[in-house]
Amino acid sequence: GLGFNIVGGTDQQYIANDSSIYVSRIKKDGAAYLDGRLQEGDKIVAINGKDLKDLRHKDAVELFRSAGHYVSLKIQRRLQPQNGPVGHRGDGDGESGGLPLAAILVPGLALAATAVWILLRYRQRM
């Protein structure tokens, strides 16, 4: 085999309102694993030039089984956000990276309140 499992199809949608075929699992030491380019979650758009759009799951499986020894896959990879939500990086909203304002203000206010309390206690004893 090709060393991976697929999900999806018109009769078994993996994602709501999407009948595409997706890689669900890559088998360790299988052909896809050893090649290293395919990833779990990739959408497979075509195999050996044959479009996988609007296929039932079992028909897609049959295409993979009869693909032969040399297989060409056209895939679409979902972009994964890196280090948090994408909307907070360079989107022009005026926010800069770094610590949130509360991470600075809360400890600062606590420190100031403690200093005032110590000062008041010290003045009462004088």
JSON list of C-alpha atoms in Angstrom, two decimals:
[
{"chain": "A", "resi": 1, "resn": "GLY", "atom": "CA", "xyz": [0.00, 0.00, 0.00]},
{"chain": "A", "resi": 2, "resn": "LEU", "atom": "CA", "xyz": [0.84, 3.65, -0.01]},
{"chain": "A", "resi": 3, "resn": "GLY", "atom": "CA", "xyz": [1.21, 3.77, 3.76]},
{"chain": "A", "resi": 4, "resn": "PHE", "atom": "CA", "xyz": [-1.65, 6.06, 4.72]},
{"chain": "A", "resi": 5, "resn": "ASN", "atom": "CA", "xyz": [-5.37, 6.00, 5.44]},
{"chain": "A", "resi": 6, "resn": "ILE", "atom": "CA", "xyz": [-7.98, 8.33, 4.01]},
{"chain": "A", "resi": 7, "resn": "VAL", "atom": "CA", "xyz": [-11.31, 9.70, 5.18]},
{"chain": "A", "resi": 8, "resn": "GLY", "atom": "CA", "xyz": [-14.01, 11.67, 3.43]},
{"chain": "A", "resi": 9, "resn": "GLY", "atom": "CA", "xyz": [-16.07, 11.39, 0.28]},
{"chain": "A", "resi": 10, "resn": "THR", "atom": "CA", "xyz": [-19.58, 12.40, -0.73]},
{"chain": "A", "resi": 11, "resn": "ASP", "atom": "CA", "xyz": [-21.06, 9.65, 1.45]},
{"chain": "A", "resi": 12, "resn": "GLN", "atom": "CA", "xyz": [-18.75, 10.06, 4.48]},
{"chain": "A", "resi": 13, "resn": "GLN", "atom": "CA", "xyz": [-17.92, 13.73, 4.91]},
{"chain": "A", "resi": 14, "resn": "TYR", "atom": "CA", "xyz": [-14.98, 14.22, 7.24]},
{"chain": "A", "resi": 15, "resn": "ILE", "atom": "CA", "xyz": [-15.63, 17.98, 7.48]},
{"chain": "A", "resi": 16, "resn": "ALA", "atom": "CA", "xyz": [-19.18, 19.33, 7.38]},
{"chain": "A", "resi": 17, "resn": "ASN", "atom": "CA", "xyz": [-20.23, 20.47, 3.89]},
{"chain": "A", "resi": 18, "resn": "ASP", "atom": "CA", "xyz": [-16.95, 19.21, 2.42]},
{"chain": "A", "resi": 19, "resn": "SER", "atom": "CA", "xyz": [-16.82, 15.92, 0.51]},
{"chain": "A", "resi": 20, "resn": "SER", "atom": "CA", "xyz": [-13.05, 16.08, -0.08]},
{"chain": "A", "resi": 21, "resn": "ILE", "atom": "CA", "xyz": [-10.65, 13.24, 0.66]},
{"chain": "A", "resi": 22, "resn": "TYR", "atom": "CA", "xyz": [-8.23, 13.77, 3.58]},
{"chain": "A", "resi": 23, "resn": "VAL", "atom": "CA", "xyz": [-5.24, 11.88, 4.98]},
{"chain": "A", "resi": 24, "resn": "SER", "atom": "CA", "xyz": [-6.34, 10.56, 8.37]},
{"chain": "A", "resi": 25, "resn": "ARG", "atom": "CA", "xyz": [-3.27, 8.56, 9.36]},
{"chain": "A", "resi": 26, "resn": "ILE", "atom": "CA", "xyz": [0.23, 7.95, 8.06]},
{"chain": "A", "resi": 27, "resn": "LYS", "atom": "CA", "xyz": [1.53, 4.48, 8.86]},
{"chain": "A", "resi": 28, "resn": "LYS", "atom": "CA", "xyz": [4.96, 4.41, 10.45]},
{"chain": "A", "resi": 29, "resn": "ASP", "atom": "CA", "xyz": [7.59, 3.03, 8.07]},
{"chain": "A", "resi": 30, "resn": "GLY", "atom": "CA", "xyz": [5.11, 3.03, 5.16]},
{"chain": "A", "resi": 31, "resn": "ALA", "atom": "CA", "xyz": [5.85, 4.62, 1.77]},
{"chain": "A", "resi": 32, "resn": "ALA", "atom": "CA", "xyz": [4.28, 8.00, 2.68]},
{"chain": "A", "resi": 33, "resn": "TYR", "atom": "CA", "xyz": [6.10, 8.09, 6.02]},
{"chain": "A", "resi": 34, "resn": "LEU", "atom": "CA", "xyz": [9.46, 7.31, 4.41]},
{"chain": "A", "resi": 35, "resn": "ASP", "atom": "CA", "xyz": [8.89, 9.92, 1.69]},
{"chain": "A", "resi": 36, "resn": "GLY", "atom": "CA", "xyz": [8.10, 12.53, 4.38]},
{"chain": "A", "resi": 37, "resn": "ARG", "atom": "CA", "xyz": [6.11, 15.02, 2.32]},
{"chain": "A", "resi": 38, "resn": "LEU", "atom": "CA", "xyz": [2.55, 13.93, 3.11]},
{"chain": "A", "resi": 39, "resn": "GLN", "atom": "CA", "xyz": [1.04, 14.97, 6.46]},
{"chain": "A", "resi": 40, "resn": "GLU", "atom": "CA", "xyz": [-2.02, 13.91, 8.40]},
{"chain": "A", "resi": 41, "resn": "GLY", "atom": "CA", "xyz": [-4.82, 16.37, 7.66]},
{"chain": "A", "resi": 42, "resn": "ASP", "atom": "CA", "xyz": [-3.70, 17.04, 4.08]},
{"chain": "A", "resi": 43, "resn": "LYS", "atom": "CA", "xyz": [-6.51, 17.23, 1.52]},
{"chain": "A", "resi": 44, "resn": "ILE", "atom": "CA", "xyz": [-5.82, 15.03, -1.49]},
{"chain": "A", "resi": 45, "resn": "VAL", "atom": "CA", "xyz": [-7.06, 16.87, -4.56]},
{"chain": "A", "resi": 46, "resn": "ALA", "atom": "CA", "xyz": [-5.91, 14.39, -7.23]},
{"chain": "A", "resi": 47, "resn": "ILE", "atom": "CA", "xyz": [-4.08, 11.08, -7.66]},
{"chain": "A", "resi": 48, "resn": "ASN", "atom": "CA", "xyz": [-2.14, 10.43, -10.87]},
{"chain": "A", "resi": 49, "resn": "GLY", "atom": "CA", "xyz": [-3.94, 13.39, -12.46]},
{"chain": "A", "resi": 50, "resn": "LYS", "atom": "CA", "xyz": [-7.41, 12.05, -11.59]},
{"chain": "A", "resi": 51, "resn": "ASP", "atom": "CA", "xyz": [-9.49, 14.65, -9.68]},
{"chain": "A", "resi": 52, "resn": "LEU", "atom": "CA", "xyz": [-10.99, 13.28, -6.44]},
{"chain": "A", "resi": 53, "resn": "LYS", "atom": "CA", "xyz": [-13.85, 15.79, -6.35]},
{"chain": "A", "resi": 54, "resn": "ASP", "atom": "CA", "xyz": [-17.36, 14.38, -5.74]},
{"chain": "A", "resi": 55, "resn": "LEU", "atom": "CA", "xyz": [-16.30, 10.75, -5.20]},
{"chain": "A", "resi": 56, "resn": "ARG", "atom": "CA", "xyz": [-17.79, 8.30, -2.76]},
{"chain": "A", "resi": 57, "resn": "HIS", "atom": "CA", "xyz": [-15.32, 7.04, -0.16]},
{"chain": "A", "resi": 58, "resn": "LYS", "atom": "CA", "xyz": [-15.13, 3.53, -1.59]},
{"chain": "A", "resi": 59, "resn": "ASP", "atom": "CA", "xyz": [-14.48, 4.90, -5.10]},
{"chain": "A", "resi": 60, "resn": "ALA", "atom": "CA", "xyz": [-11.60, 7.01, -3.78]},
{"chain": "A", "resi": 61, "resn": "VAL", "atom": "CA", "xyz": [-10.19, 3.97, -1.96]},
{"chain": "A", "resi": 62, "resn": "GLU", "atom": "CA", "xyz": [-10.33, 1.99, -5.21]},
{"chain": "A", "resi": 63, "resn": "LEU", "atom": "CA", "xyz": [-8.40, 4.74, -7.05]},
{"chain": "A", "resi": 64, "resn": "PHE", "atom": "CA", "xyz": [-5.66, 4.55, -4.42]},
{"chain": "A", "resi": 65, "resn": "ARG", "atom": "CA", "xyz": [-5.54, 0.75, -4.54]},
{"chain": "A", "resi": 66, "resn": "SER", "atom": "CA", "xyz": [-5.18, 0.72, -8.33]},
{"chain": "A", "resi": 67, "resn": "ALA", "atom": "CA", "xyz": [-2.72, 3.63, -8.51]},
{"chain": "A", "resi": 68, "resn": "GLY", "atom": "CA", "xyz": [0.30, 1.48, -9.38]},
{"chain": "A", "resi": 69, "resn": "HIS", "atom": "CA", "xyz": [3.90, 1.68, -8.19]},
{"chain": "A", "resi": 70, "resn": "TYR", "atom": "CA", "xyz": [4.53, 5.31, -9.13]},
{"chain": "A", "resi": 71, "resn": "VAL", "atom": "CA", "xyz": [2.00, 7.64, -7.57]},
{"chain": "A", "resi": 72, "resn": "SER", "atom": "CA", "xyz": [1.60, 11.38, -8.00]},
{"chain": "A", "resi": 73, "resn": "LEU", "atom": "CA", "xyz": [-0.57, 13.18, -5.46]},
{"chain": "A", "resi": 74, "resn": "LYS", "atom": "CA", "xyz": [-1.82, 16.74, -5.65]},
{"chain": "A", "resi": 75, "resn": "ILE", "atom": "CA", "xyz": [-2.49, 17.90, -2.10]},
{"chain": "A", "resi": 76, "resn": "GLN", "atom": "CA", "xyz": [-3.69, 20.98, -0.29]},
{"chain": "A", "resi": 77, "resn": "ARG", "atom": "CA", "xyz": [-2.23, 21.66, 3.12]},
{"chain": "A", "resi": 78, "resn": "ARG", "atom": "CA", "xyz": [-4.09, 23.58, 5.80]},
{"chain": "A", "resi": 79, "resn": "LEU", "atom": "CA", "xyz": [-1.98, 26.33, 7.31]},
{"chain": "A", "resi": 80, "resn": "GLN", "atom": "CA", "xyz": [-1.51, 25.88, 11.03]},
{"chain": "A", "resi": 81, "resn": "PRO", "atom": "CA", "xyz": [-1.34, 28.99, 13.24]},
{"chain": "A", "resi": 82, "resn": "GLN", "atom": "CA", "xyz": [2.03, 29.40, 14.89]},
{"chain": "A", "resi": 83, "resn": "ASN", "atom": "CA", "xyz": [2.17, 30.56, 18.50]},
{"chain": "A", "resi": 84, "resn": "GLY", "atom": "CA", "xyz": [-1.42, 31.67, 18.88]},
{"chain": "A", "resi": 85, "resn": "PRO", "atom": "CA", "xyz": [-4.20, 33.15, 16.80]},
{"chain": "A", "resi": 86, "resn": "VAL", "atom": "CA", "xyz": [-3.26, 34.44, 13.36]},
{"chain": "A", "resi": 87, "resn": "GLY", "atom": "CA", "xyz": [-5.33, 37.61, 13.76]},
{"chain": "A", "resi": 88, "resn": "HIS", "atom": "CA", "xyz": [-2.95, 39.06, 16.34]},
{"chain": "A", "resi": 89, "resn": "ARG", "atom": "CA", "xyz": [0.20, 39.17, 14.20]},
{"chain": "A", "resi": 90, "resn": "GLY", "atom": "CA", "xyz": [0.86, 42.17, 12.03]},
{"chain": "A", "resi": 91, "resn": "ASP", "atom": "CA", "xyz": [-2.75, 42.86, 11.18]},
{"chain": "A", "resi": 92, "resn": "GLY", "atom": "CA", "xyz": [-2.44, 46.61, 11.68]},
{"chain": "A", "resi": 93, "resn": "ASP", "atom": "CA", "xyz": [-4.61, 46.88, 14.78]},
{"chain": "A", "resi": 94, "resn": "GLY", "atom": "CA", "xyz": [-1.90, 48.72, 16.71]},
{"chain": "A", "resi": 95, "resn": "GLU", "atom": "CA", "xyz": [-1.10, 45.87, 19.05]},
{"chain": "A", "resi": 96, "resn": "SER", "atom": "CA", "xyz": [2.51, 44.93, 19.38]},
{"chain": "A", "resi": 97, "resn": "GLY", "atom": "CA", "xyz": [3.87, 41.58, 20.46]},
{"chain": "A", "resi": 98, "resn": "GLY", "atom": "CA", "xyz": [5.05, 40.96, 23.98]},
{"chain": "A", "resi": 99, "resn": "LEU", "atom": "CA", "xyz": [3.24, 40.88, 27.29]},
{"chain": "A", "resi": 100, "resn": "PRO", "atom": "CA", "xyz": [-0.40, 41.87, 27.62]},
{"chain": "A", "resi": 101, "resn": "LEU", "atom": "CA", "xyz": [-0.94, 45.11, 29.53]},
{"chain": "A", "resi": 102, "resn": "ALA", "atom": "CA", "xyz": [-2.61, 43.26, 32.43]},
{"chain": "A", "resi": 103, "resn": "ALA", "atom": "CA", "xyz": [0.54, 41.16, 32.96]},
{"chain": "A", "resi": 104, "resn": "ILE", "atom": "CA", "xyz": [2.38, 44.37, 33.80]},
{"chain": "A", "resi": 105, "resn": "LEU", "atom": "CA", "xyz": [-0.33, 46.39, 35.55]},
{"chain": "A", "resi": 106, "resn": "VAL", "atom": "CA", "xyz": [-1.66, 43.76, 37.97]},
{"chain": "A", "resi": 107, "resn": "PRO", "atom": "CA", "xyz": [1.70, 42.94, 39.62]},
{"chain": "A", "resi": 108, "resn": "GLY", "atom": "CA", "xyz": [2.65, 46.64, 39.52]},
{"chain": "A", "resi": 109, "resn": "LEU", "atom": "CA", "xyz": [-0.56, 47.67, 41.29]},
{"chain": "A", "resi": 110, "resn": "ALA", "atom": "CA", "xyz": [-0.14, 44.89, 43.85]},
{"chain": "A", "resi": 111, "resn": "LEU", "atom": "CA", "xyz": [3.40, 46.07, 44.56]},
{"chain": "A", "resi": 112, "resn": "ALA", "atom": "CA", "xyz": [2.27, 49.70, 44.88]},
{"chain": "A", "resi": 113, "resn": "ALA", "atom": "CA", "xyz": [-0.60, 48.74, 47.23]},
{"chain": "A", "resi": 114, "resn": "THR", "atom": "CA", "xyz": [1.82, 46.74, 49.39]},
{"chain": "A", "resi": 115, "resn": "ALA", "atom": "CA", "xyz": [4.26, 49.68, 49.54]},
{"chain": "A", "resi": 116, "resn": "VAL", "atom": "CA", "xyz": [1.46, 52.08, 50.59]},
{"chain": "A", "resi": 117, "resn": "TRP", "atom": "CA", "xyz": [0.28, 49.64, 53.27]},
{"chain": "A", "resi": 118, "resn": "ILE", "atom": "CA", "xyz": [3.82, 49.27, 54.66]},
{"chain": "A", "resi": 119, "resn": "LEU", "atom": "CA", "xyz": [4.30, 53.06, 54.64]},
{"chain": "A", "resi": 120, "resn": "LEU", "atom": "CA", "xyz": [1.02, 53.63, 56.50]},
{"chain": "A", "resi": 121, "resn": "ARG", "atom": "CA", "xyz": [1.85, 50.96, 59.10]},
{"chain": "A", "resi": 122, "resn": "TYR", "atom": "CA", "xyz": [5.31, 52.47, 59.60]},
{"chain": "A", "resi": 123, "resn": "ARG", "atom": "CA", "xyz": [3.90, 56.01, 60.08]},
{"chain": "A", "resi": 124, "resn": "GLN", "atom": "CA", "xyz": [1.38, 54.76, 62.67]},
{"chain": "A", "resi": 125, "resn": "ARG", "atom": "CA", "xyz": [4.21, 53.43, 64.85]},
{"chain": "A", "resi": 126, "resn": "MET", "atom": "CA", "xyz": [6.09, 56.76, 64.83]}
]
